[in-house]
XYZ file of C-alpha atoms in Angstrom:
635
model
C -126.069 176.508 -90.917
C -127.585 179.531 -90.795
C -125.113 182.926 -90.660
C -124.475 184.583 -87.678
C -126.405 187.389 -89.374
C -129.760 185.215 -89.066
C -129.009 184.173 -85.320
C -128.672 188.172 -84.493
C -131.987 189.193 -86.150
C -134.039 186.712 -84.461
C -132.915 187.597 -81.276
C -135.217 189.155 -78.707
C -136.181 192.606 -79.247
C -135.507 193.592 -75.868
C -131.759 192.294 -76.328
C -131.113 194.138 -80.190
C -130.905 197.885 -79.890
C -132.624 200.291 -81.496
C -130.498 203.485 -83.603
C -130.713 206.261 -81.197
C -132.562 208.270 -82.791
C -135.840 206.140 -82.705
C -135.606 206.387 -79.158
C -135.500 210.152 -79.098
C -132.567 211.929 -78.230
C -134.207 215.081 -77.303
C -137.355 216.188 -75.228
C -138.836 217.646 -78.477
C -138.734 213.893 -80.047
C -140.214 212.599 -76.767
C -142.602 214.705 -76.678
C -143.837 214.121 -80.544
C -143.531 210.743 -80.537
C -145.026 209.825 -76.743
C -144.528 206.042 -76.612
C -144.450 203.776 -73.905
C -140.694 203.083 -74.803
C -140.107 206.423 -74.563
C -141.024 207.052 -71.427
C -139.688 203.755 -69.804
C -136.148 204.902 -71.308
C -136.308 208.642 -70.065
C -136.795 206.988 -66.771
C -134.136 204.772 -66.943
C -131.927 207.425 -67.806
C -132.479 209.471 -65.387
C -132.698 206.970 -63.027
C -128.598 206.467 -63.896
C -125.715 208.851 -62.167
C -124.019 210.929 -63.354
C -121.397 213.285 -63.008
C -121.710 215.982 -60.862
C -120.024 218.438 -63.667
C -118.895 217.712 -66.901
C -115.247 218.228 -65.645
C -115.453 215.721 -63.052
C -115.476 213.464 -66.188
C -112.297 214.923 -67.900
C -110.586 214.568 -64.459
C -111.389 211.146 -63.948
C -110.316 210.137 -67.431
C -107.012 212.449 -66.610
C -106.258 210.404 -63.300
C -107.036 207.033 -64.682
C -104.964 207.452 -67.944
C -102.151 209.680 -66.661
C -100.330 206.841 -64.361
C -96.842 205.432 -63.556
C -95.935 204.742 -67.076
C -96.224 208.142 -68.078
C -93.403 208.650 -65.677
C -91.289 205.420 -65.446
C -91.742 204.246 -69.278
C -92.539 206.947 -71.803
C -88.716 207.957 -70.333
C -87.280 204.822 -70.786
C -88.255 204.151 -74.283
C -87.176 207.693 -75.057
C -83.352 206.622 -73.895
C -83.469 203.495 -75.673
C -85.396 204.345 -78.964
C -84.385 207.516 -80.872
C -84.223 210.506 -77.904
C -86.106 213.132 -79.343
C -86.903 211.465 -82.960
C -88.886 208.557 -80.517
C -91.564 211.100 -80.483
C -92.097 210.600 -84.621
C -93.286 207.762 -83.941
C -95.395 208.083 -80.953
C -97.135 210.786 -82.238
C -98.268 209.047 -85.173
C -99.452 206.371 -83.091
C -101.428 208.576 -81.131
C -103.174 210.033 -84.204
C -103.765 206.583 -86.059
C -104.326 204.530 -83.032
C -104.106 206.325 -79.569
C -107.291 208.851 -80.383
C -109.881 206.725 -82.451
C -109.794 203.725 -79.876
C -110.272 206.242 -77.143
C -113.037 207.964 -79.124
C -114.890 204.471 -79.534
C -114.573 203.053 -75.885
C -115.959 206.391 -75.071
C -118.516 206.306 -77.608
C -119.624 203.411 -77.194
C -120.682 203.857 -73.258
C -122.321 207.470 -73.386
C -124.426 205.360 -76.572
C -125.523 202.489 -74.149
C -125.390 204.001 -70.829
C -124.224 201.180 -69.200
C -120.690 199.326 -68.200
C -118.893 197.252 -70.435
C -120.535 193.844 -70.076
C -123.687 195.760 -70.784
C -122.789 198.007 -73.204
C -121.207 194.846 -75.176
C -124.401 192.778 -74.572
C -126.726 195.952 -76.074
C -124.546 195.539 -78.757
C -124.937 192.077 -79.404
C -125.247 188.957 -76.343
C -122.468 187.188 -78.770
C -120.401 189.769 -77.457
C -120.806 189.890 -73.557
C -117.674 187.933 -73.323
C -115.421 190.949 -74.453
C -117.212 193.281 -71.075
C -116.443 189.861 -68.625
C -112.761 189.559 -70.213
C -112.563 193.467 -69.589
C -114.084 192.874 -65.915
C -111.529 190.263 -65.467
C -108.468 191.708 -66.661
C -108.925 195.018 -64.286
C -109.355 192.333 -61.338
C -105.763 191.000 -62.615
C -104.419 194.153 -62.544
C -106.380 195.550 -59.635
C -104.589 192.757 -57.371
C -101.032 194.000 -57.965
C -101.589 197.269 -58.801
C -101.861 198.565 -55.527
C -99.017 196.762 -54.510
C -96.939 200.033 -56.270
C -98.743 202.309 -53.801
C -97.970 199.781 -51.129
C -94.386 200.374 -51.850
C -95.305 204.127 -52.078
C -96.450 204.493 -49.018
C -93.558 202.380 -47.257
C -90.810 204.608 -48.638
C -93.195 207.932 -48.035
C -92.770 207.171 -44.456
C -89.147 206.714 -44.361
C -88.900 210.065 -46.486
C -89.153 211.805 -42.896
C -85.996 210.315 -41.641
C -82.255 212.284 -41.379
C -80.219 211.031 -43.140
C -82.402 208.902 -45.692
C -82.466 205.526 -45.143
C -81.196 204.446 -48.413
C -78.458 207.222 -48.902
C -75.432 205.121 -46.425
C -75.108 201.458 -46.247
C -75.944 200.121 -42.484
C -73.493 199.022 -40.647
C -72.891 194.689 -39.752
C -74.158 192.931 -37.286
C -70.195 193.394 -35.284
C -70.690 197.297 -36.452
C -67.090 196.660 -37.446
C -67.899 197.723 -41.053
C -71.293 197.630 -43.764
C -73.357 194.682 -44.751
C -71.483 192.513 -47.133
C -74.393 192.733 -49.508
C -75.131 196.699 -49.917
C -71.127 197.025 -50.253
C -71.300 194.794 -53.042
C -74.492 196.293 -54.870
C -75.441 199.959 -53.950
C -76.760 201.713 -50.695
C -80.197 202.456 -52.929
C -80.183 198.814 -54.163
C -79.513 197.461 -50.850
C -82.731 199.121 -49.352
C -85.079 198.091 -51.856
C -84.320 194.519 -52.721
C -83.127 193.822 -48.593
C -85.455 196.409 -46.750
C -88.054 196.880 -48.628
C -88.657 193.453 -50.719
C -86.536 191.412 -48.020
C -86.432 189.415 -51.447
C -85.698 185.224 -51.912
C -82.931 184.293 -54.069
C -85.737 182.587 -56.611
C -89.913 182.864 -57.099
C -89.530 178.939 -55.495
C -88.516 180.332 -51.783
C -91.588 182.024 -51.098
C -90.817 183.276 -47.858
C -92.729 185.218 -45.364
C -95.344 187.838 -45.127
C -93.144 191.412 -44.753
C -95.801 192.632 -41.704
C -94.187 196.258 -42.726
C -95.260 196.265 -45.844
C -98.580 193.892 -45.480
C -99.853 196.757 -43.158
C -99.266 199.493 -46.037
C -101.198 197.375 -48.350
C -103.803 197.396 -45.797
C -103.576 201.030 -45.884
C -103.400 201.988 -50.059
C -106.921 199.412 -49.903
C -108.396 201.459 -47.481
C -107.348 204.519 -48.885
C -108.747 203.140 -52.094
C -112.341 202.590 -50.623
C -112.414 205.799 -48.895
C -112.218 206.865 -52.801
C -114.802 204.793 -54.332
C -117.132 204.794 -51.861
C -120.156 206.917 -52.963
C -120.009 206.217 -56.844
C -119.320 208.431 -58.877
C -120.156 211.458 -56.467
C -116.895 210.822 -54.367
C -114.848 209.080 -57.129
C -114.954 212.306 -59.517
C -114.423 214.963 -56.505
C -111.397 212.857 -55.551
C -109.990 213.031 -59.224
C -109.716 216.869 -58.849
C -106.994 215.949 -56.382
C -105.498 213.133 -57.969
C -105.141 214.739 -61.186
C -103.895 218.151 -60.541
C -101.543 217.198 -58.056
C -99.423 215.664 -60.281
C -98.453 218.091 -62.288
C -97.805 220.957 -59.432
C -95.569 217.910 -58.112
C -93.679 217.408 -61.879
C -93.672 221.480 -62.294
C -91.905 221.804 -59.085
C -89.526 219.083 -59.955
C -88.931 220.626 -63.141
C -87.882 223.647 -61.778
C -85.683 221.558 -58.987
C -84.242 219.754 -61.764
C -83.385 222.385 -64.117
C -81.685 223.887 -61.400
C -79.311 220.674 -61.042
C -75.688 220.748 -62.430
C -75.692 218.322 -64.815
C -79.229 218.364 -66.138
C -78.252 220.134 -69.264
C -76.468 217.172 -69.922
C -79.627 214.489 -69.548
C -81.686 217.539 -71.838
C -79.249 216.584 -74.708
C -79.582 213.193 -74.609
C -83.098 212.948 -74.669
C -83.287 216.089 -77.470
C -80.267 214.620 -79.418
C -81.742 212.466 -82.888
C -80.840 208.997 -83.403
C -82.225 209.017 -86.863
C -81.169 205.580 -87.478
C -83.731 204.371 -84.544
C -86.666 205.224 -87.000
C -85.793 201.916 -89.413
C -85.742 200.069 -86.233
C -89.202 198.361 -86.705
C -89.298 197.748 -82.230
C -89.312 201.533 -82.352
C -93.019 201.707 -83.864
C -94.234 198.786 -82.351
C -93.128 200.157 -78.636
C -94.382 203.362 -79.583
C -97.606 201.630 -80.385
C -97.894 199.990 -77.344
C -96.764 202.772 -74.880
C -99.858 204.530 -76.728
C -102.567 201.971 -76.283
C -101.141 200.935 -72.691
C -100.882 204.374 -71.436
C -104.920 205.462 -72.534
C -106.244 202.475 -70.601
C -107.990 201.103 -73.556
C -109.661 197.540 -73.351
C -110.068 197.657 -69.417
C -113.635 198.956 -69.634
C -112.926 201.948 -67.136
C -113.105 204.474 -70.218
C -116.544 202.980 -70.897
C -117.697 203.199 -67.415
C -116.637 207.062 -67.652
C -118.518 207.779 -70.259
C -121.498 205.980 -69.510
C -122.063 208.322 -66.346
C -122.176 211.101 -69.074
C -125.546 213.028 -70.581
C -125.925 211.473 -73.840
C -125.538 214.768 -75.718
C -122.109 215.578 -74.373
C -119.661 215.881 -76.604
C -117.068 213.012 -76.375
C -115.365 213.838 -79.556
C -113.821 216.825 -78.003
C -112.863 215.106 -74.689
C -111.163 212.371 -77.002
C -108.870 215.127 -78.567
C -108.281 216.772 -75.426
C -107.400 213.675 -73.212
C -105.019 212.246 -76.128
C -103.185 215.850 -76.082
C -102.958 216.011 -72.534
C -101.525 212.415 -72.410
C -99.167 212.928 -74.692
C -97.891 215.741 -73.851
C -97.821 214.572 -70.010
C -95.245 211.970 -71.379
C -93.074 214.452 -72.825
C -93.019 216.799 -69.938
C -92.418 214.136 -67.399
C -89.425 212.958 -69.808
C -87.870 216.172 -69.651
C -87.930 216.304 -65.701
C -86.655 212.697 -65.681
C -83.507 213.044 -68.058
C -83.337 216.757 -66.235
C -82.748 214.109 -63.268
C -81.139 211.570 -65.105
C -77.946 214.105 -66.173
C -77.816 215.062 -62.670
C -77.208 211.906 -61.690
C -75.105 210.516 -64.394
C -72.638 214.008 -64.069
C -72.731 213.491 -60.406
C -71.184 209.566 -61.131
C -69.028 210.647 -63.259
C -67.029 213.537 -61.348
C -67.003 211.257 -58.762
C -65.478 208.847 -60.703
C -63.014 211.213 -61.805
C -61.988 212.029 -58.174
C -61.606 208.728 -57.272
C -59.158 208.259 -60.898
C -57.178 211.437 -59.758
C -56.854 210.699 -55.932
C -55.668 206.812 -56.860
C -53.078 208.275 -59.332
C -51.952 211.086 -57.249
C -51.258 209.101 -54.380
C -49.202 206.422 -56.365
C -47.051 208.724 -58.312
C -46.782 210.984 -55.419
C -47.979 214.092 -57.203
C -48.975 217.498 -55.465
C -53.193 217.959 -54.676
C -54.663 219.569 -57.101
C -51.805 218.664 -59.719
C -54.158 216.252 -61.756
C -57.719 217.955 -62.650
C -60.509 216.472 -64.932
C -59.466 218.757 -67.205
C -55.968 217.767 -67.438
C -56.507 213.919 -66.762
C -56.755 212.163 -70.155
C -53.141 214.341 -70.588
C -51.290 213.165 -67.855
C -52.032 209.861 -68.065
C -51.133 209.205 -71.300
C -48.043 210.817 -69.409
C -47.572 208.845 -67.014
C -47.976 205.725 -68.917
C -45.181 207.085 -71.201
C -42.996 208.045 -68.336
C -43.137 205.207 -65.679
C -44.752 202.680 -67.927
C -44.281 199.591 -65.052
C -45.784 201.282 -62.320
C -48.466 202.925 -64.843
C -49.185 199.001 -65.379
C -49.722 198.274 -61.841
C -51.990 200.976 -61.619
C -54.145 200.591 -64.213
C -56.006 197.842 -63.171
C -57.690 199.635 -60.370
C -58.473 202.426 -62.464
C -62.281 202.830 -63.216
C -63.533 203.513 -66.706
C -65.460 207.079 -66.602
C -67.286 207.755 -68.943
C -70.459 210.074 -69.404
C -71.817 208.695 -72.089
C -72.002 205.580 -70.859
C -73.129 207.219 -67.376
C -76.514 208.121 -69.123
C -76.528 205.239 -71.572
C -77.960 202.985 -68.691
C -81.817 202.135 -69.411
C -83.938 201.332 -66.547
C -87.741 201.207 -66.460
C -90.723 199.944 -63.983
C -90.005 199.731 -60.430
C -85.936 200.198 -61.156
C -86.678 203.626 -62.202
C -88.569 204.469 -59.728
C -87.012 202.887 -56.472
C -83.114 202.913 -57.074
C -82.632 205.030 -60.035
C -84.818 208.472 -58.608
C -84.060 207.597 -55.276
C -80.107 207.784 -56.296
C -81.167 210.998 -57.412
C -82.643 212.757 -54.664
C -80.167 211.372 -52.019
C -77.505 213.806 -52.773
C -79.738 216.705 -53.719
C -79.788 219.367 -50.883
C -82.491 219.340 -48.429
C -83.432 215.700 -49.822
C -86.107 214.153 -47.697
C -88.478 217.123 -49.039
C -88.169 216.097 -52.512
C -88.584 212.809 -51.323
C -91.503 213.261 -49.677
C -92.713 214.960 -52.939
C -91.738 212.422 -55.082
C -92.901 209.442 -53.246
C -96.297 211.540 -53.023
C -96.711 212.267 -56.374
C -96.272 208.469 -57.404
C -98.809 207.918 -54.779
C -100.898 209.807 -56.533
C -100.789 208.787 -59.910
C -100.609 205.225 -58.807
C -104.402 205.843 -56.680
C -105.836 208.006 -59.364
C -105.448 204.587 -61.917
C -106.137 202.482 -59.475
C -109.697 204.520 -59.230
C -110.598 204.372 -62.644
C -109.673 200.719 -62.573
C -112.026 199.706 -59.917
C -114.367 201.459 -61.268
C -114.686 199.461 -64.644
C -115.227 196.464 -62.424
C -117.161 198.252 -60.138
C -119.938 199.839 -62.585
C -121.114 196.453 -64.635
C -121.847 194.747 -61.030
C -123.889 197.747 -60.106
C -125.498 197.871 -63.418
C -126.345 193.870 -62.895
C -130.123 193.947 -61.165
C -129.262 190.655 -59.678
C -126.158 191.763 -57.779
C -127.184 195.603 -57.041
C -130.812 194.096 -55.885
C -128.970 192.090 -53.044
C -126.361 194.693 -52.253
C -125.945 198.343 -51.868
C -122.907 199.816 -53.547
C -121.112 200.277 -50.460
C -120.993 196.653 -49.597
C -120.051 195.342 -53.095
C -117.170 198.184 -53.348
C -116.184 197.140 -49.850
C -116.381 193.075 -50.799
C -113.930 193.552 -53.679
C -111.570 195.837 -51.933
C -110.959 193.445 -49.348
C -110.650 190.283 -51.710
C -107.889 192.360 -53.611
C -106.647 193.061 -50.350
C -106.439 189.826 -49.045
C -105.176 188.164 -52.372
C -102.276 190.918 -52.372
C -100.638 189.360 -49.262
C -99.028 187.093 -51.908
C -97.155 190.372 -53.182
C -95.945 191.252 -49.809
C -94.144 187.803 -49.538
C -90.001 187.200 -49.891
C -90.714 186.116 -53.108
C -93.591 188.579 -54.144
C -91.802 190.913 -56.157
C -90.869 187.843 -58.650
C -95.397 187.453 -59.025
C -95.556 190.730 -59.531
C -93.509 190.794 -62.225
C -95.389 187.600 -63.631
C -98.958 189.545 -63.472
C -97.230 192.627 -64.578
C -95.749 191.222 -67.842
C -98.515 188.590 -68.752
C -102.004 189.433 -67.304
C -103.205 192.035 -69.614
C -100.872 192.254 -73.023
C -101.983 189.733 -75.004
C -105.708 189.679 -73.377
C -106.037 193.816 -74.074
C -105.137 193.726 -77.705
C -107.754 190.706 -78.229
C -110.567 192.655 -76.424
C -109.620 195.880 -78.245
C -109.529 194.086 -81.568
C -113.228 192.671 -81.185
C -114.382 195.676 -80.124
C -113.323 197.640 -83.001
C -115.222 194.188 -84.791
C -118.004 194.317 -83.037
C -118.776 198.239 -83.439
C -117.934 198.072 -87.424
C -119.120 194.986 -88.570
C -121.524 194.090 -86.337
C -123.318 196.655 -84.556
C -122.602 198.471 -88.353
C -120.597 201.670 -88.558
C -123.134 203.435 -90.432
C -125.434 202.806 -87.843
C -123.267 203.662 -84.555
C -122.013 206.973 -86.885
C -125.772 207.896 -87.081
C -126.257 207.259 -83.459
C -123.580 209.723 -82.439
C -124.769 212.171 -84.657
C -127.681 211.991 -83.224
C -126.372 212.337 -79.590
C -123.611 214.885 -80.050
C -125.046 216.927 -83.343
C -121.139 216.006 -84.707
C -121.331 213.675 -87.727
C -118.810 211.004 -88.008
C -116.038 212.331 -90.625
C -114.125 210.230 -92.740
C -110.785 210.367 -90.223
C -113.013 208.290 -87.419
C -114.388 205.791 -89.896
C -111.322 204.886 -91.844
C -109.492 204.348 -88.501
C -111.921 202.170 -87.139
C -112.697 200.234 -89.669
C -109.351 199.512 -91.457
C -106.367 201.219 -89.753
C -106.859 200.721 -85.788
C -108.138 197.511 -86.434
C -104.486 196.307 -88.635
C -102.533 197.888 -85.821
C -103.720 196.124 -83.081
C -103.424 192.294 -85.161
C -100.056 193.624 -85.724
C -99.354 194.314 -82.458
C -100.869 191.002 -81.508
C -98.567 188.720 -83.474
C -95.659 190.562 -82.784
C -96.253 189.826 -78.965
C -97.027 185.859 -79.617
C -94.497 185.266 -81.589
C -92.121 187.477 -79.517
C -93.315 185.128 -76.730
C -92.972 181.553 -78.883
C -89.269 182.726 -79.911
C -88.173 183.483 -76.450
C -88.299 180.155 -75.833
C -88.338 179.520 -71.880
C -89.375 181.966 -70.212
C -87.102 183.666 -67.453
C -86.931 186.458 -64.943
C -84.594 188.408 -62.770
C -83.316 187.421 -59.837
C -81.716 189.115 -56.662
C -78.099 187.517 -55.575
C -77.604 188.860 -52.467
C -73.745 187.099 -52.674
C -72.712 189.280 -55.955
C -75.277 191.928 -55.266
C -77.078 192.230 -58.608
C -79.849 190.692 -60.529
C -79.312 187.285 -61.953
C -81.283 185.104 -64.779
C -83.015 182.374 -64.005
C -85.759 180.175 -65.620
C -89.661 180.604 -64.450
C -90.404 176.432 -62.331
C -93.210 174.453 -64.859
C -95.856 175.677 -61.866
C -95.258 179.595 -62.759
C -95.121 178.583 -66.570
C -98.329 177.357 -65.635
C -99.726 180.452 -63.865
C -98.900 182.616 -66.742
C -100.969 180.805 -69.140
C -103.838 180.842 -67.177
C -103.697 184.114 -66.998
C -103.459 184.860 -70.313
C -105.880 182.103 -71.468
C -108.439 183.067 -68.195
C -109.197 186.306 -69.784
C -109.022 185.787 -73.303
C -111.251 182.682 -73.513
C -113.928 184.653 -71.962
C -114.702 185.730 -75.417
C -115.431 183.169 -77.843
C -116.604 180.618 -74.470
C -119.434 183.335 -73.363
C -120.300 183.539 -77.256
C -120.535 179.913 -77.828
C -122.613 179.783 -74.630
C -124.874 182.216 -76.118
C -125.034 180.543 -79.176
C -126.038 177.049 -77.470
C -128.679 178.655 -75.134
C -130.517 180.312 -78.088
C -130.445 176.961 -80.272
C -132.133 175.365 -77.132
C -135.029 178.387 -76.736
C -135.230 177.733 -80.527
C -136.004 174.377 -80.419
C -138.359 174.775 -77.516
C -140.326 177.554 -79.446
C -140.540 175.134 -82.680
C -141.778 172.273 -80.187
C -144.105 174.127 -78.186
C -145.429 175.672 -82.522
């Protein structure tokens, strides 16, 4: 058998790419050299968009890579990994992994000018699989992705209401006291699992369509399209918007929260060292992930980005600069988070001491204002001493305050951001503005992904003659829209919230790290990394140093099959599978095994993606045995 070396090089020469430089990378070169191929490419490439300013292209990559998890994980993983030392970690990730990925997705479309399934085919047809399984990973995530806007929206427009919705439980049907159910859980609880999600007791009582919310999925679609509907010309003067608003949203917030008794004590937290985290080897490997997961690497949207750029810009530079400004977005939206988070967890707490105090003062007859929170550890160990009986009666209906254990509680995803913030900004003063601000802000972020996302499926349809020839881009941005749209009902069901958890979890993990992985392949070892440092040179004037090349080719590469194994066998150990449940009856989630049909589900997702890569090679491999043997025939 012959190696896959000697199937590459007798390839057609219109499919095997030429170094850069042979094609000319300036006019001067054009001009000497005056060929055909020349020519044909200069058309070509003008004949391509691009952005309208070279800033357009930071913002876009700024809204696509700055998104929820900057605000409702980096946080989270920051609480339950180290506080402040968490950052060791992440850091280093960024620098080993985080910033040469990003500079090779990047790289690799301003090279080949095209999206992912044609920037991977340029590369080598074996490898058009990895651009599909890119293509189909962002339709995944595409189709419940907007679902988080959906939600947006829904509690956006019940921001405007006095008193919030979600700050008092409602009363019962006989208005003779509150619903059983928010009594039992929590006012904020009770509006988004029974208002908002109307949510089944399990994924196998599907339910109903929620019209409500149906209607503002509708609405984040259209929205959507109103984005993407010229290209790049209305996708990267959007991005201005959905970039920078953000941060005047967090600044604000940061000031607001600052301003909040108790948000010294959430600063400490996060600032206060766990040393003993940094042995922890789920430390490294979540900071690893958080890192690749928050660029948006292995979608193909950073690809499509760069392939609207002039070949001589310099992506080296943007890679530094969006890395920096992600990471640092993470730690900035931490510190207005656990700014938050101490509010809230003080505000708990005094009010659990008022509730201690009133209960003892009223069953040992003391004077108001006798017992303080100063004083209260003292007298009871008083009382106790004194009128030990009663004490005994007493103590059982005493709650257990404690700070610590106030801020100790970890919450992440769509807990954070519905019940936990929402907590939050019900008993700040003058709350439905920062609701209203909050709620638009996550709109934001939540669109300005969604953009980039669409637009990595988006650009490798365009860039297909067949499709583009048939179509304008209005019409095929339109088409997918509305299939999203339509296949996103299943979200807005009784039992939606349980798929989107499913899609959330499984649809892109596994299948990103695979893609990334052959990419990094594919540019080293096949393409050759002398030859694609030689083509950037070329393009940018900036030679490849030995940082970029010993990440890529040894480094990056170990990470990510680290990464990998750690997730599958993280997945094999779990055994079954399970997810959380909403019991209305005790008010809080329950446990409960996935039915053999979602089982089923989740390893099509996982495989649907994935075996887009070696399937589309072995295809390719089949098809040009069969042209081979048709050339020797016809000899």
């Amino acid at each position: 058998m012959e190696p896959p070396s000697a199937h590459l090089a007798s390839l057609a020469e219109d499919e095997e790419p030429q170094p850069w430089g042979s094609r000319g990378c300036s006019a001067r070169r054009s001009e000497r050299r005056g060929g055909a191929g020349d020519v044909k490419y200069a058309v070509e490439e003008k004949a391509r968009e691009q952005w309208g300013h070279p800033l357009q292209f930071v913002f876009v990559c700024i809204s696509y890579s700055i998104g929820l998890g900057n605000v409702w994980r980096f946080p989270y993983l920051c609480q339950m990994y180290g506080g402040g030392d968490f950052l060791v970690p992440y850091l280093i990730m960024l620098v080993v992994e985080g910033m040469p990925l990003l500079y090779m997705e990047l790289a690799v479309g301003q090279r080949m000018q095209q999206g992912s399934i044609g920037a991977w085919r340029t590369i080598s047809p074996y490898f058009v699989g990895v651009g599909v399984a890119s293509v189909v990973v962002s339709f995944f995530l595409s189709m419940y992705y907007n679902v988080v806007n959906t939600w947006g929206f829904w509690y956006l427009f019940h921001s405007f209401q006095d008193p919030l919705p979600w700050s008092v439980c409602p009363l019962n049907a006989n208005r003779t006291g509150y619903e059983e159910e928010c009594e039992r859980a929590s006012s904020t609880q009770y509006f988004w699992y029974r208002k908002t999600l109307n949510i089944s007791p399990s994924i196998q009582e599907s339910g109903a369509v929620q019209w409500e919310l149906a209607l503002c999925l509708v609405l984040a679609w259209m929205t959507v399209y109103l984005c993407i509907l010229r290209g790049t010309e209305s996708t990267g003067k959007v991005a201005y918007f959905t970039a920078l608003m953000p941060y005047c949203v967090l600044i604000i917030y940061l000031v607001r929260g600052l301003t909040l008794h108790g948000a010294t004590n959430g600063l400490m937290y996060m600032f206060t060292p766990k040393v003993e985290q940094l042995a922890n080897p789920k430390t490294w490997i979540n900071a690893a992930t958080q890192i690749f997961f928050s660029l948006g690497l292995g979608f193909g949207s950073l690809i499509a980005f760069a392939s609207y750029n002039k070949p001589s810009n310099n992506c080296q530079k943007h890679t530094i600069i969006l890395s920096l400004i992600n990471g640092a977005t993470s730690i900035f939206a931490s510190v207005v988070t656990f700014s938050i988070y101490g509010f809230k967890a003080t505000f708990n707490y005094e009010n659990c001491l008022n509730k201690v105090i009133l209960l003892l003062t009223n069953s040992f007859d003391l004077e108001d204002g006798f017992l303080t929170a100063s004083n209260l550890e003292q007298m009871k160990g008083y009382l106790a001493s004194t009128y030990p009986s009663k004490y005994s009666e007493v103590l059982p209906l005493m709650e257990n305050c404690s700070l610590e254990s106030e801020l100790d509680t970890a919450v992440q995803g769509t807990g954070l951001a519905f019940i936990v913030y929402t907590e939050a900004i019900k008993d700040m003063e003058v709350s439905q503005l920062w609701s209203v601000l909050y709620f638009f802000m996550l709109l934001m972020l939540g669109v300005g992904s969604l953009l980039g996302n669409m637009v990595g499926i988006l650009t490798p349809l365009t860039d297909s003659e067949v499709i583009s020839s048939h179509a304008p881009k209005e019409v095929i941005s339109g088409v997918m829209c509305l299939i999203n749209c339509a296949i996103g009902l299943l979200f807005t069901m009784e039992a939606g919230s349980y798929w989107f958890d499913i899609f959330n979890d499984y649809a892109a993990t596994l299948s990103l790290l695979l893609i990334v992985l052959v990419e990094t392949v594919a540019v080293c070892y096949v393409y050759g990394l002398r030859r694609f440092g030689a083509d950037l040179e070329a393009m940018t004037g900036c030679a490849l140093n030995w940082y970029w090349k010993a990440m890529w080719a040894c480094v990056s590469p170990l990470l990510i099959v680290s990464l990998f194994l750690f997730y599958l066998s993280d997945y094999i150990l779990s055994g079954t599978l399970q997810y959380q449940a909403w019991d209305a009856t005790q008010g809080r989630l329950v446990t409960k095994d996935y039915p053999t049909y979602a089982l089923a589900v989740i390893g099509l997702l996982v495989a649907s993606s994935t075996m887009c890569i070696p399937l589309v090679a072995l295809g390719t491999f089949v098809m040009h045995h069969l042209k081979k043997g048709d050339r020797a025939s016809m000899a």
